[in-house]
PDB file of C-alpha atoms in Angstrom:
ATOM      1  CA  ALA Q   1       1.745   5.504 -18.021  1.00 77.00           C
ATOM      2  CA  GLN Q   2       1.499   6.337 -14.302  1.00 86.00           C
ATOM      3  CA  ARG Q   3       4.636   4.513 -12.506  1.00 91.00           C
ATOM      4  CA  VAL Q   4       6.968   5.018  -9.761  1.00 95.00           C
ATOM      5  CA  THR Q   5      10.300   4.154  -9.656  1.00 96.00           C
ATOM      6  CA  GLN Q   6      12.840   3.256  -6.135  1.00 96.00           C
ATOM      7  CA  PRO Q   7      16.077   2.423  -7.816  1.00 95.00           C
ATOM      8  CA  GLU Q   8      17.206   1.168  -4.909  1.00 95.00           C
ATOM      9  CA  LYS Q   9      16.245  -2.187  -3.219  1.00 94.00           C
ATOM     10  CA  LEU Q  10      18.337  -1.758  -0.042  1.00 96.00           C
ATOM     11  CA  LEU Q  11      19.778   1.087   1.725  1.00 97.00           C
ATOM     12  CA  SER Q  12      22.237   0.258   4.516  1.00 97.00           C
ATOM     13  CA  VAL Q  13      24.035   3.575   6.444  1.00 96.00           C
ATOM     14  CA  PHE Q  14      25.105   3.744  10.243  1.00 97.00           C
ATOM     15  CA  LYS Q  15      23.333   5.734  12.454  1.00 96.00           C
ATOM     16  CA  GLY Q  16      23.981   9.368  12.632  1.00 96.00           C
ATOM     17  CA  ALA Q  17      24.460   8.865   8.859  1.00 97.00           C
ATOM     18  CA  PRO Q  18      22.342  11.460   6.319  1.00 97.00           C
ATOM     19  CA  VAL Q  19      20.044   8.902   4.334  1.00 97.00           C
ATOM     20  CA  GLU Q  20      18.258   9.997   1.019  1.00 97.00           C
ATOM     21  CA  LEU Q  21      15.815   7.071  -0.374  1.00 97.00           C
ATOM     22  CA  LYS Q  22      14.923   8.012  -3.824  1.00 97.00           C
ATOM     23  CA  CYS Q  23      11.711   8.252  -5.717  1.00 97.00           C
ATOM     24  CA  ASN Q  24      10.993   9.017  -9.452  1.00 97.00           C
ATOM     25  CA  TYR Q  25       7.970   9.519 -10.682  1.00 95.00           C
ATOM     26  CA  SER Q  26       6.104   9.279 -14.094  1.00 93.00           C
ATOM     27  CA  TYR Q  27       2.274  10.897 -14.515  1.00 87.00           C
ATOM     28  CA  SER Q  28       0.874  12.977 -17.001  1.00 81.00           C
ATOM     29  CA  GLY Q  29      -1.197  15.041 -14.614  1.00 78.00           C
ATOM     30  CA  SER Q  30      -0.244  16.945 -11.343  1.00 79.00           C
ATOM     31  CA  PRO Q  31       0.492  14.453  -8.748  1.00 82.00           C
ATOM     32  CA  GLU Q  32      -0.050  13.901  -5.238  1.00 87.00           C
ATOM     33  CA  LEU Q  33       2.962  11.955  -3.593  1.00 91.00           C
ATOM     34  CA  PHE Q  34       3.269  10.397  -0.578  1.00 93.00           C
ATOM     35  CA  TRP Q  35       6.037   8.386   1.408  1.00 95.00           C
ATOM     36  CA  TYR Q  36       4.455   4.938   3.693  1.00 95.00           C
ATOM     37  CA  VAL Q  37       6.648   3.392   5.875  1.00 96.00           C
ATOM     38  CA  GLN Q  38       6.372  -0.186   7.634  1.00 94.00           C
ATOM     39  CA  TYR Q  39       7.875  -1.260  10.630  1.00 94.00           C
ATOM     40  CA  SER Q  40       8.872  -4.595  11.012  1.00 90.00           C
ATOM     41  CA  ARG Q  41       5.540  -6.683  12.219  1.00 86.00           C
ATOM     42  CA  GLN Q  42       3.603  -3.289  11.820  1.00 90.00           C
ATOM     43  CA  ARG Q  43       1.502  -2.230   8.973  1.00 91.00           C
ATOM     44  CA  LEU Q  44       1.704  -0.005   6.825  1.00 93.00           C
ATOM     45  CA  GLN Q  45       1.208   3.643   7.803  1.00 92.00           C
ATOM     46  CA  LEU Q  46       1.952   7.047   6.268  1.00 92.00           C
ATOM     47  CA  LEU Q  47       4.806   9.005   6.695  1.00 93.00           C
ATOM     48  CA  LEU Q  48       4.401  12.640   4.965  1.00 91.00           C
ATOM     49  CA  ARG Q  49       2.647  13.579   1.792  1.00 88.00           C
ATOM     50  CA  HIS Q  50       3.594  16.428  -0.404  1.00 83.00           C
ATOM     51  CA  ILE Q  51       0.663  18.539  -0.178  1.00 77.00           C
ATOM     52  CA  SER Q  52       1.272  18.408   4.178  1.00 77.00           C
ATOM     53  CA  ARG Q  53       5.096  19.872   3.281  1.00 74.00           C
ATOM     54  CA  GLU Q  54       5.639  18.706   7.067  1.00 79.00           C
ATOM     55  CA  SER Q  55       8.362  16.989   8.973  1.00 81.00           C
ATOM     56  CA  ILE Q  56       7.961  13.352  10.487  1.00 85.00           C
ATOM     57  CA  LYS Q  57      10.365  12.099  12.615  1.00 90.00           C
ATOM     58  CA  GLY Q  58      12.761  13.877  10.853  1.00 91.00           C
ATOM     59  CA  PHE Q  59      11.951  12.920   7.489  1.00 94.00           C
ATOM     60  CA  THR Q  60      11.492  15.296   4.478  1.00 93.00           C
ATOM     61  CA  ALA Q  61      10.725  15.097   0.810  1.00 93.00           C
ATOM     62  CA  ASP Q  62       9.943  17.858  -1.667  1.00 87.00           C
ATOM     63  CA  LEU Q  63       8.335  17.555  -4.835  1.00 89.00           C
ATOM     64  CA  ASN Q  64      10.688  18.281  -7.734  1.00 90.00           C
ATOM     65  CA  LYS Q  65       8.157  18.640 -10.915  1.00 88.00           C
ATOM     66  CA  GLY Q  66      11.252  19.442 -13.119  1.00 90.00           C
ATOM     67  CA  GLU Q  67      12.722  16.451 -12.348  1.00 92.00           C
ATOM     68  CA  THR Q  68       9.259  14.104 -11.459  1.00 93.00           C
ATOM     69  CA  SER Q  69      11.338  13.381  -8.139  1.00 94.00           C
ATOM     70  CA  PHE Q  70      10.108  13.010  -4.356  1.00 95.00           C
ATOM     71  CA  HIS Q  71      12.706  11.832  -2.538  1.00 96.00           C
ATOM     72  CA  LEU Q  72      12.744  11.695   1.169  1.00 96.00           C
ATOM     73  CA  LYS Q  73      15.506  12.651   3.508  1.00 96.00           C
ATOM     74  CA  LYS Q  74      16.867  13.021   6.898  1.00 96.00           C
ATOM     75  CA  PRO Q  75      20.184  14.192   7.974  1.00 96.00           C
ATOM     76  CA  PHE Q  76      21.028  12.288  10.956  1.00 96.00           C
ATOM     77  CA  ALA Q  77      19.517   8.582  10.903  1.00 96.00           C
ATOM     78  CA  GLN Q  78      18.373   6.408  13.583  1.00 97.00           C
ATOM     79  CA  GLU Q  79      17.923   2.912  14.552  1.00 96.00           C
ATOM     80  CA  GLU Q  80      14.564   3.294  15.143  1.00 96.00           C
ATOM     81  CA  ASP Q  81      14.336   4.226  11.262  1.00 97.00           C
ATOM     82  CA  SER Q  82      14.684   0.902   9.893  1.00 97.00           C
ATOM     83  CA  ALA Q  83      12.070  -0.306   7.786  1.00 97.00           C
ATOM     84  CA  MET Q  84      10.700  -0.328   4.527  1.00 96.00           C
ATOM     85  CA  TYR Q  85       9.973   2.810   2.675  1.00 97.00           C
ATOM     86  CA  TYR Q  86       7.613   2.872  -0.108  1.00 96.00           C
ATOM     87  CA  CYS Q  87       6.587   5.818  -1.996  1.00 96.00           C
ATOM     88  CA  ALA Q  88       3.464   5.732  -3.729  1.00 94.00           C
ATOM     89  CA  LEU Q  89       1.814   8.300  -6.339  1.00 91.00           C
ATOM     90  CA  SER Q  90      -2.014   9.335  -6.135  1.00 87.00           C
ATOM     91  CA  ALA Q  91      -3.875   9.073  -9.798  1.00 73.00           C
ATOM     92  CA  GLY Q  92      -7.472   8.382 -10.512  1.00 63.00           C
ATOM     93  CA  GLY Q  93      -8.993  11.411  -8.601  1.00 66.00           C
ATOM     94  CA  TYR Q  94      -9.954   8.825  -6.276  1.00 65.00           C
ATOM     95  CA  ASN Q  95      -7.049   8.460  -4.059  1.00 70.00           C
ATOM     96  CA  LYS Q  96      -6.007   5.236  -6.183  1.00 83.00           C
ATOM     97  CA  LEU Q  97      -2.448   4.772  -5.194  1.00 90.00           C
ATOM     98  CA  ILE Q  98       0.594   4.036  -7.210  1.00 91.00           C
ATOM     99  CA  PHE Q  99       3.283   2.179  -5.388  1.00 94.00           C
ATOM    100  CA  GLY Q 100       6.713   1.605  -5.991  1.00 95.00           C
ATOM    101  CA  ALA Q 101       8.652  -1.924  -5.240  1.00 94.00           C
ATOM    102  CA  GLY Q 102      10.235  -0.368  -1.750  1.00 95.00           C
ATOM    103  CA  THR Q 103      13.230   0.370  -0.188  1.00 97.00           C
ATOM    104  CA  ARG Q 104      14.541  -1.129   2.991  1.00 96.00           C
ATOM    105  CA  LEU Q 105      16.674   1.065   5.059  1.00 97.00           C
ATOM    106  CA  ALA Q 106      18.922  -0.910   7.391  1.00 97.00           C
ATOM    107  CA  VAL Q 107      20.311   1.749  10.193  1.00 97.00           C
ATOM    108  CA  HIS Q 108      23.609  -0.279  12.064  1.00 96.00           C
ATOM    109  CA  PRO Q 109      24.312   1.208  15.411  1.00 94.00           C
TER     110      PRO Q 109
ATOM    111  CA  ASN N   1     -11.166   2.668  16.796  1.00 61.00           C
ATOM    112  CA  ALA N   2      -9.647  -0.419  16.484  1.00 75.00           C
ATOM    113  CA  GLY N   3      -8.466   0.443  12.595  1.00 91.00           C
ATOM    114  CA  VAL N   4      -8.433  -1.376   9.542  1.00 95.00           C
ATOM    115  CA  MET N   5      -9.345  -5.189  10.600  1.00 96.00           C
ATOM    116  CA  GLN N   6      -8.287  -7.806   8.310  1.00 97.00           C
ATOM    117  CA  ASN N   7      -9.069 -12.065   8.586  1.00 96.00           C
ATOM    118  CA  PRO N   8      -7.587 -14.259   8.127  1.00 96.00           C
ATOM    119  CA  ARG N   9      -4.553 -12.677   8.626  1.00 96.00           C
ATOM    120  CA  HIS N  10      -2.354 -16.036   6.864  1.00 97.00           C
ATOM    121  CA  LEU N  11      -4.664 -18.640   4.237  1.00 97.00           C
ATOM    122  CA  VAL N  12      -3.253 -21.812   2.639  1.00 98.00           C
ATOM    123  CA  ARG N  13      -5.611 -23.280   0.239  1.00 97.00           C
ATOM    124  CA  ARG N  14      -4.783 -25.960  -2.233  1.00 97.00           C
ATOM    125  CA  ARG N  15      -4.782 -24.938  -6.076  1.00 97.00           C
ATOM    126  CA  GLY N  16      -8.286 -25.031  -7.623  1.00 97.00           C
ATOM    127  CA  GLN N  17     -10.369 -23.996  -4.053  1.00 97.00           C
ATOM    128  CA  GLU N  18     -11.908 -21.143  -3.512  1.00 98.00           C
ATOM    129  CA  ALA N  19      -9.852 -17.878  -1.202  1.00 98.00           C
ATOM    130  CA  ARG N  20     -12.122 -15.659   0.608  1.00 98.00           C
ATOM    131  CA  LEU N  21      -9.911 -12.491   1.919  1.00 98.00           C
ATOM    132  CA  ARG N  22     -12.145 -10.388   4.379  1.00 98.00           C
ATOM    133  CA  CYS N  23     -11.584  -6.221   5.315  1.00 97.00           C
ATOM    134  CA  SER N  24     -13.126  -4.222   8.057  1.00 97.00           C
ATOM    135  CA  PRO N  25     -12.771  -0.486   7.331  1.00 95.00           C
ATOM    136  CA  MET N  26     -12.322   1.441  10.010  1.00 93.00           C
ATOM    137  CA  LYS N  27     -15.418   3.326  11.934  1.00 90.00           C
ATOM    138  CA  GLY N  28     -17.030   6.083   9.319  1.00 87.00           C
ATOM    139  CA  HIS N  29     -15.019   5.226   6.270  1.00 89.00           C
ATOM    140  CA  SER N  30     -16.942   4.036   3.657  1.00 88.00           C
ATOM    141  CA  HIS N  31     -14.453   3.741   0.736  1.00 91.00           C
ATOM    142  CA  VAL N  32     -11.967   0.608   0.493  1.00 94.00           C
ATOM    143  CA  TYR N  33      -9.437  -0.436  -1.754  1.00 95.00           C
ATOM    144  CA  TRP N  34      -7.788  -3.587  -1.947  1.00 97.00           C
ATOM    145  CA  TYR N  35      -4.440  -4.372  -3.197  1.00 97.00           C
ATOM    146  CA  ARG N  36      -1.637  -7.337  -3.903  1.00 97.00           C
ATOM    147  CA  GLN N  37       1.722  -7.768  -2.576  1.00 94.00           C
ATOM    148  CA  LEU N  38       3.815 -10.445  -4.796  1.00 90.00           C
ATOM    149  CA  PRO N  39       7.282 -11.536  -3.460  1.00 83.00           C
ATOM    150  CA  GLU N  40       9.994  -8.161  -4.177  1.00 80.00           C
ATOM    151  CA  GLU N  41       7.277  -6.283  -5.491  1.00 85.00           C
ATOM    152  CA  GLY N  42       5.043  -3.100  -4.395  1.00 88.00           C
ATOM    153  CA  LEU N  43       1.970  -3.276  -4.086  1.00 93.00           C
ATOM    154  CA  LYS N  44      -0.550  -3.060  -6.921  1.00 95.00           C
ATOM    155  CA  PHE N  45      -4.173  -1.707  -7.153  1.00 93.00           C
ATOM    156  CA  MET N  46      -6.826  -4.274  -7.197  1.00 96.00           C
ATOM    157  CA  VAL N  47     -10.191  -2.677  -6.870  1.00 95.00           C
ATOM    158  CA  TYR N  48     -12.093   0.498  -4.813  1.00 93.00           C
ATOM    159  CA  LEU N  49     -15.374   0.391  -3.624  1.00 93.00           C
ATOM    160  CA  GLN N  50     -17.889   2.010  -1.789  1.00 91.00           C
ATOM    161  CA  LYS N  51     -21.076   0.746   0.293  1.00 88.00           C
ATOM    162  CA  GLU N  52     -22.704  -1.569  -2.090  1.00 88.00           C
ATOM    163  CA  ASN N  53     -20.379  -0.371  -5.397  1.00 92.00           C
ATOM    164  CA  ILE N  54     -17.499  -1.345  -7.024  1.00 93.00           C
ATOM    165  CA  ILE N  55     -16.181   1.928  -8.724  1.00 90.00           C
ATOM    166  CA  ASP N  56     -12.593   1.028  -9.779  1.00 90.00           C
ATOM    167  CA  GLU N  57     -11.958  -2.526 -10.591  1.00 92.00           C
ATOM    168  CA  SER N  58      -9.209  -1.883 -13.551  1.00 90.00           C
ATOM    169  CA  GLY N  59      -7.021  -3.595 -11.020  1.00 92.00           C
ATOM    170  CA  MET N  60      -8.160  -6.916 -10.424  1.00 94.00           C
ATOM    171  CA  PRO N  61      -8.055  -9.949 -13.037  1.00 94.00           C
ATOM    172  CA  LYS N  62     -11.092 -10.129 -15.253  1.00 91.00           C
ATOM    173  CA  GLU N  63     -11.582 -13.494 -14.683  1.00 94.00           C
ATOM    174  CA  ARG N  64     -11.700 -15.888 -10.907  1.00 97.00           C
ATOM    175  CA  PHE N  65     -11.551 -12.286  -8.982  1.00 97.00           C
ATOM    176  CA  SER N  66     -14.236 -10.767  -7.800  1.00 97.00           C
ATOM    177  CA  ALA N  67     -14.660  -8.230  -4.633  1.00 97.00           C
ATOM    178  CA  GLU N  68     -18.011  -6.932  -2.838  1.00 96.00           C
ATOM    179  CA  PHE N  69     -19.153  -4.417  -0.090  1.00 95.00           C
ATOM    180  CA  PRO N  70     -22.051  -4.858   0.935  1.00 92.00           C
ATOM    181  CA  LYS N  71     -24.412  -2.239   2.909  1.00 89.00           C
ATOM    182  CA  GLU N  72     -23.545  -4.704   6.515  1.00 89.00           C
ATOM    183  CA  GLY N  73     -20.330  -6.291   6.655  1.00 92.00           C
ATOM    184  CA  PRO N  74     -17.181  -6.718   5.872  1.00 95.00           C
ATOM    185  CA  SER N  75     -15.669  -5.926   1.898  1.00 97.00           C
ATOM    186  CA  ILE N  76     -14.826  -9.444   0.875  1.00 98.00           C
ATOM    187  CA  LEU N  77     -12.227 -10.193  -2.017  1.00 98.00           C
ATOM    188  CA  ARG N  78     -12.721 -13.550  -3.204  1.00 98.00           C
ATOM    189  CA  ILE N  79     -10.551 -15.891  -5.498  1.00 98.00           C
ATOM    190  CA  GLN N  80     -11.950 -18.942  -7.310  1.00 97.00           C
ATOM    191  CA  GLN N  81      -9.869 -22.106  -8.189  1.00 97.00           C
ATOM    192  CA  VAL N  82      -6.729 -20.345  -7.280  1.00 97.00           C
ATOM    193  CA  VAL N  83      -3.693 -20.761  -8.517  1.00 96.00           C
ATOM    194  CA  ARG N  84       0.238 -20.654  -7.115  1.00 95.00           C
ATOM    195  CA  GLY N  85       0.523 -17.296  -8.709  1.00 94.00           C
ATOM    196  CA  ASP N  86      -2.104 -16.165  -6.502  1.00 96.00           C
ATOM    197  CA  SER N  87       0.085 -16.595  -3.857  1.00 96.00           C
ATOM    198  CA  ALA N  88       0.354 -13.012  -2.587  1.00 96.00           C
ATOM    199  CA  ALA N  89      -0.053 -10.833   0.840  1.00 95.00           C
ATOM    200  CA  TYR N  90      -3.484  -9.218  -0.059  1.00 97.00           C
ATOM    201  CA  PHE N  91      -3.658  -5.605   1.659  1.00 97.00           C
ATOM    202  CA  CYS N  92      -7.231  -3.772   2.545  1.00 97.00           C
ATOM    203  CA  ALA N  93      -6.999  -0.117   3.072  1.00 95.00           C
ATOM    204  CA  SER N  94     -10.064   2.241   4.037  1.00 93.00           C
ATOM    205  CA  SER N  95     -10.647   6.128   3.869  1.00 90.00           C
ATOM    206  CA  PRO N  96     -13.546   8.492   5.345  1.00 85.00           C
ATOM    207  CA  SER N  97     -13.962  10.242   1.861  1.00 75.00           C
ATOM    208  CA  ARG N  98     -13.161   9.699  -2.128  1.00 63.00           C
ATOM    209  CA  SER N  99     -10.468  11.844  -2.434  1.00 63.00           C
ATOM    210  CA  GLY N 100      -7.918  14.247  -0.234  1.00 62.00           C
ATOM    211  CA  ASP N 101      -7.925  11.558   2.551  1.00 73.00           C
ATOM    212  CA  THR N 102      -5.516   9.591   3.816  1.00 83.00           C
ATOM    213  CA  GLN N 103      -5.897   5.455   3.541  1.00 89.00           C
ATOM    214  CA  TYR N 104      -5.562   3.551   6.783  1.00 92.00           C
ATOM    215  CA  PHE N 105      -4.222  -0.010   5.930  1.00 95.00           C
ATOM    216  CA  GLY N 106      -4.739  -3.243   7.361  1.00 96.00           C
ATOM    217  CA  PRO N 107      -2.110  -5.937   8.282  1.00 95.00           C
ATOM    218  CA  GLY N 108      -2.595  -7.725   5.356  1.00 95.00           C
ATOM    219  CA  THR N 109      -3.584 -11.406   4.511  1.00 97.00           C
ATOM    220  CA  ARG N 110      -0.917 -13.520   3.535  1.00 96.00           C
ATOM    221  CA  LEU N 111      -2.277 -16.218   0.935  1.00 97.00           C
ATOM    222  CA  THR N 112       0.107 -19.299   0.379  1.00 97.00           C
ATOM    223  CA  VAL N 113      -1.354 -21.554  -2.649  1.00 97.00           C
ATOM    224  CA  LEU N 114      -0.039 -24.872  -2.459  1.00 95.00           C
TER     225      LEU N 114
END
Protein backbone atom coordinates (compact mmCIF):
# COMPACT_ATOMS: atom_id res chain seq x y z
CA ALA A 1 0.00 0.00 0.00
CA GLN A 2 1.15 3.53 -0.71
CA ARG A 3 1.53 5.51 2.47
CA VAL A 4 3.41 8.50 3.87
CA THR A 5 4.09 8.72 7.58
CA GLN A 6 5.09 11.83 9.48
CA PRO A 7 5.50 10.63 13.05
CA GLU A 8 5.59 14.04 14.72
CA LYS A 9 2.52 16.24 14.91
CA LEU A 10 4.48 19.08 16.46
CA LEU A 11 8.16 19.96 16.48
CA SER A 12 9.14 22.83 18.72
CA VAL A 13 12.65 24.33 18.55
CA PHE A 14 14.46 27.53 19.38
CA LYS A 15 15.76 29.91 16.76
CA GLY A 16 19.18 28.82 15.52
CA ALA A 17 18.68 25.17 16.45
CA PRO A 18 18.87 22.41 13.83
CA VAL A 19 15.62 21.02 12.52
CA GLU A 20 14.74 17.61 11.15
CA LEU A 21 11.19 16.80 10.12
CA LYS A 22 10.78 13.10 9.58
CA CYS A 23 9.05 11.45 6.68
CA ASN A 24 8.84 7.74 5.86
CA TYR A 25 7.06 6.26 2.91
CA SER A 26 5.78 2.96 1.63
CA TYR A 27 5.66 2.52 -2.13
CA SER A 28 6.49 -0.46 -4.33
CA GLY A 29 7.65 1.53 -7.35
CA SER A 30 10.20 4.25 -7.87
CA PRO A 31 8.99 7.10 -5.70
CA GLU A 32 8.88 10.79 -6.36
CA LEU A 33 8.78 12.73 -3.12
CA PHE A 34 7.94 16.28 -2.19
CA TRP A 35 7.79 18.60 0.78
CA TYR A 36 4.97 21.12 0.82
CA VAL A 37 4.68 23.97 3.31
CA GLN A 38 1.72 25.99 4.50
CA TYR A 39 2.47 29.23 6.29
CA SER A 40 -0.20 30.85 8.43
CA ARG A 41 -3.10 32.10 6.30
CA GLN A 42 -1.40 31.10 3.07
CA ARG A 43 -2.03 28.33 0.60
CA LEU A 44 -0.09 25.12 0.38
CA GLN A 45 3.05 25.56 -1.70
CA LEU A 46 5.84 23.34 -2.90
CA LEU A 47 9.02 23.65 -0.85
CA LEU A 48 11.18 21.12 -2.64
CA ARG A 49 11.15 17.84 -4.55
CA HIS A 50 13.73 15.13 -4.39
CA ILE A 51 14.54 15.02 -8.10
CA SER A 52 15.63 18.66 -8.00
CA ARG A 53 18.21 18.03 -5.30
CA GLU A 54 18.16 21.71 -4.43
CA SER A 55 18.10 23.71 -1.23
CA ILE A 56 15.18 26.06 -0.71
CA LYS A 57 15.19 28.56 2.15
CA GLY A 58 18.05 26.59 3.66
CA PHE A 59 16.07 23.32 3.70
CA THR A 60 17.35 20.11 2.15
CA ALA A 61 15.93 16.62 1.91
CA ASP A 62 17.64 13.45 0.76
CA LEU A 63 15.82 10.39 -0.45
CA ASN A 64 17.05 7.29 1.35
CA LYS A 65 15.62 4.29 -0.47
CA GLY A 66 17.12 1.82 1.99
CA GLU A 67 15.34 3.42 4.92
CA THR A 68 12.40 4.60 2.77
CA SER A 69 12.79 8.06 4.21
CA PHE A 70 12.80 11.63 2.97
CA HIS A 71 13.55 13.72 6.03
CA LEU A 72 13.58 17.51 5.77
CA LYS A 73 16.52 19.26 7.40
CA LYS A 74 17.72 22.75 8.13
CA PRO A 75 20.88 23.50 10.14
CA PHE A 76 19.65 26.74 11.75
CA ALA A 77 15.93 27.34 12.18
CA GLN A 78 14.45 30.81 11.78
CA GLU A 79 11.21 32.12 13.27
CA GLU A 80 9.78 32.56 9.78
CA ASP A 81 10.12 28.81 9.25
CA SER A 82 7.18 28.27 11.61
CA ALA A 83 4.54 26.57 9.49
CA MET A 84 2.82 23.29 8.71
CA TYR A 85 4.99 20.91 6.67
CA TYR A 86 3.60 18.05 4.59
CA CYS A 87 5.57 15.25 3.01
CA ALA A 88 3.97 13.83 -0.15
CA LEU A 89 4.51 10.95 -2.54
CA SER A 90 3.60 11.03 -6.21
CA ALA A 91 1.97 7.84 -7.40
CA GLY A 92 0.14 6.57 -10.42
CA GLY A 93 2.18 8.26 -13.11
CA TYR A 94 0.19 11.47 -13.12
CA ASN A 95 1.09 13.36 -10.02
CA LYS A 96 -1.63 11.98 -7.77
CA LEU A 97 -0.19 13.03 -4.43
CA ILE A 98 -0.36 11.01 -1.23
CA PHE A 99 0.20 13.21 1.79
CA GLY A 100 1.37 12.58 5.30
CA ALA A 101 -0.60 14.01 8.19
CA GLY A 102 1.76 16.94 8.51
CA THR A 103 4.14 18.29 11.14
CA ARG A 104 3.72 21.69 12.68
CA LEU A 105 7.09 23.37 13.16
CA ALA A 106 7.18 26.06 15.82
CA VAL A 107 10.38 28.09 16.05
CA HIS A 108 10.64 30.14 19.22
CA PRO A 109 12.80 33.27 19.66
CA ASN B 1 -1.35 34.99 -13.12
CA ALA B 2 -3.78 34.97 -10.20
CA GLY B 3 -3.07 31.41 -9.20
CA VAL B 4 -5.62 28.71 -8.53
CA MET B 5 -8.91 30.22 -7.40
CA GLN B 6 -11.48 28.48 -5.27
CA ASN B 7 -14.87 29.71 -4.22
CA PRO B 8 -16.51 30.00 -1.94
CA ARG B 9 -13.83 30.07 0.73
CA HIS B 10 -16.31 29.10 3.40
CA LEU B 11 -19.55 27.23 2.87
CA VAL B 12 -22.14 26.32 5.48
CA ARG B 13 -24.82 23.78 4.68
CA ARG B 14 -27.46 21.96 6.64
CA ARG B 15 -27.68 18.20 6.50
CA GLY B 16 -29.38 17.06 3.31
CA GLN B 17 -28.50 20.14 1.27
CA GLU B 18 -26.18 20.24 -1.71
CA ALA B 19 -22.70 21.74 -1.68
CA ARG B 20 -21.09 23.01 -4.84
CA LEU B 21 -17.39 23.89 -4.77
CA ARG B 22 -15.66 25.66 -7.63
CA CYS B 23 -12.07 25.64 -8.78
CA SER B 24 -10.52 27.77 -11.50
CA PRO B 25 -7.07 26.43 -12.43
CA MET B 26 -4.11 28.60 -13.27
CA LYS B 27 -4.05 29.96 -16.77
CA GLY B 28 -2.68 27.38 -19.17
CA HIS B 29 -3.33 24.47 -16.79
CA SER B 30 -5.60 21.72 -18.05
CA HIS B 31 -5.18 19.24 -15.18
CA VAL B 32 -7.14 19.57 -11.96
CA TYR B 33 -6.93 17.57 -8.75
CA TRP B 34 -9.28 17.66 -5.77
CA TYR B 35 -8.17 16.76 -2.25
CA ARG B 36 -10.03 16.62 1.04
CA GLN B 37 -8.54 17.37 4.43
CA LEU B 38 -10.35 16.20 7.53
CA PRO B 39 -9.40 17.73 10.88
CA GLU B 40 -5.99 16.59 12.14
CA GLU B 41 -5.29 14.67 8.94
CA GLY B 42 -3.31 15.19 5.78
CA LEU B 43 -4.81 15.89 2.39
CA LYS B 44 -6.45 12.87 0.75
CA PHE B 45 -6.69 12.56 -3.02
CA MET B 46 -10.24 12.47 -4.36
CA VAL B 47 -10.27 12.91 -8.12
CA TYR B 48 -8.13 13.91 -11.09
CA LEU B 49 -9.67 15.55 -14.13
CA GLN B 50 -8.65 16.91 -17.46
CA LYS B 51 -10.90 19.09 -19.57
CA GLU B 52 -14.18 17.18 -20.05
CA ASN B 53 -12.69 13.94 -18.70
CA ILE B 54 -12.47 12.24 -15.33
CA ILE B 55 -9.17 10.38 -15.34
CA ASP B 56 -9.05 8.95 -11.82
CA GLU B 57 -11.84 9.12 -9.24
CA SER B 58 -10.51 6.37 -7.01
CA GLY B 59 -10.45 8.60 -3.94
CA MET B 60 -13.97 9.86 -4.24
CA PRO B 61 -16.85 8.29 -2.31
CA LYS B 62 -19.10 6.33 -4.66
CA GLU B 63 -22.28 8.00 -3.54
CA ARG B 64 -23.28 11.66 -3.31
CA PHE B 65 -19.97 13.00 -4.69
CA SER B 66 -19.35 14.00 -8.28
CA ALA B 67 -16.86 16.15 -10.13
CA GLU B 68 -16.63 17.76 -13.52
CA PHE B 69 -14.28 19.96 -15.49
CA PRO B 70 -16.16 21.31 -18.49
CA LYS B 71 -14.64 22.70 -21.64
CA GLU B 72 -15.50 26.19 -20.46
CA GLY B 73 -15.60 27.33 -16.87
CA PRO B 74 -14.30 26.06 -13.56
CA SER B 75 -14.10 22.56 -12.22
CA ILE B 76 -16.98 21.73 -9.88
CA LEU B 77 -17.00 19.33 -6.96
CA ARG B 78 -20.58 18.57 -6.03
CA ILE B 79 -21.71 16.91 -2.83
CA GLN B 80 -25.36 15.96 -2.64
CA GLN B 81 -27.31 15.42 0.57
CA VAL B 82 -24.42 16.50 2.76
CA VAL B 83 -23.84 14.87 6.13
CA ARG B 84 -21.81 16.09 9.12
CA GLY B 85 -18.93 13.83 8.11
CA ASP B 86 -18.49 15.85 4.92
CA SER B 87 -17.28 18.81 6.99
CA ALA B 88 -13.70 19.35 5.85
CA ALA B 89 -11.40 21.57 3.86
CA TYR B 90 -11.48 20.83 0.14
CA PHE B 91 -8.44 21.79 -1.87
CA CYS B 92 -8.04 22.02 -5.58
CA ALA B 93 -4.70 21.91 -7.39
CA SER B 94 -3.78 22.36 -11.02
CA SER B 95 -0.80 21.53 -13.20
CA PRO B 96 0.02 22.24 -16.82
CA SER B 97 0.54 18.64 -17.84
CA ARG B 98 0.03 15.11 -16.76
CA SER B 99 3.28 14.20 -15.09
CA GLY B 100 6.45 15.73 -13.82
CA ASP B 101 4.96 19.13 -13.09
CA THR B 102 4.39 20.85 -9.81
CA GLN B 103 0.82 21.03 -8.57
CA TYR B 104 -0.28 24.52 -7.56
CA PHE B 105 -2.86 24.63 -4.82
CA GLY B 106 -5.81 26.88 -4.25
CA PRO B 107 -6.66 28.37 -0.86
CA GLY B 108 -9.29 25.72 -0.17
CA THR B 109 -13.00 25.74 0.63
CA ARG B 110 -13.95 25.01 4.21
CA LEU B 111 -17.27 23.19 4.27
CA THR B 112 -19.22 23.08 7.50
CA VAL B 113 -22.31 20.91 7.73
CA LEU B 114 -24.68 21.79 10.54
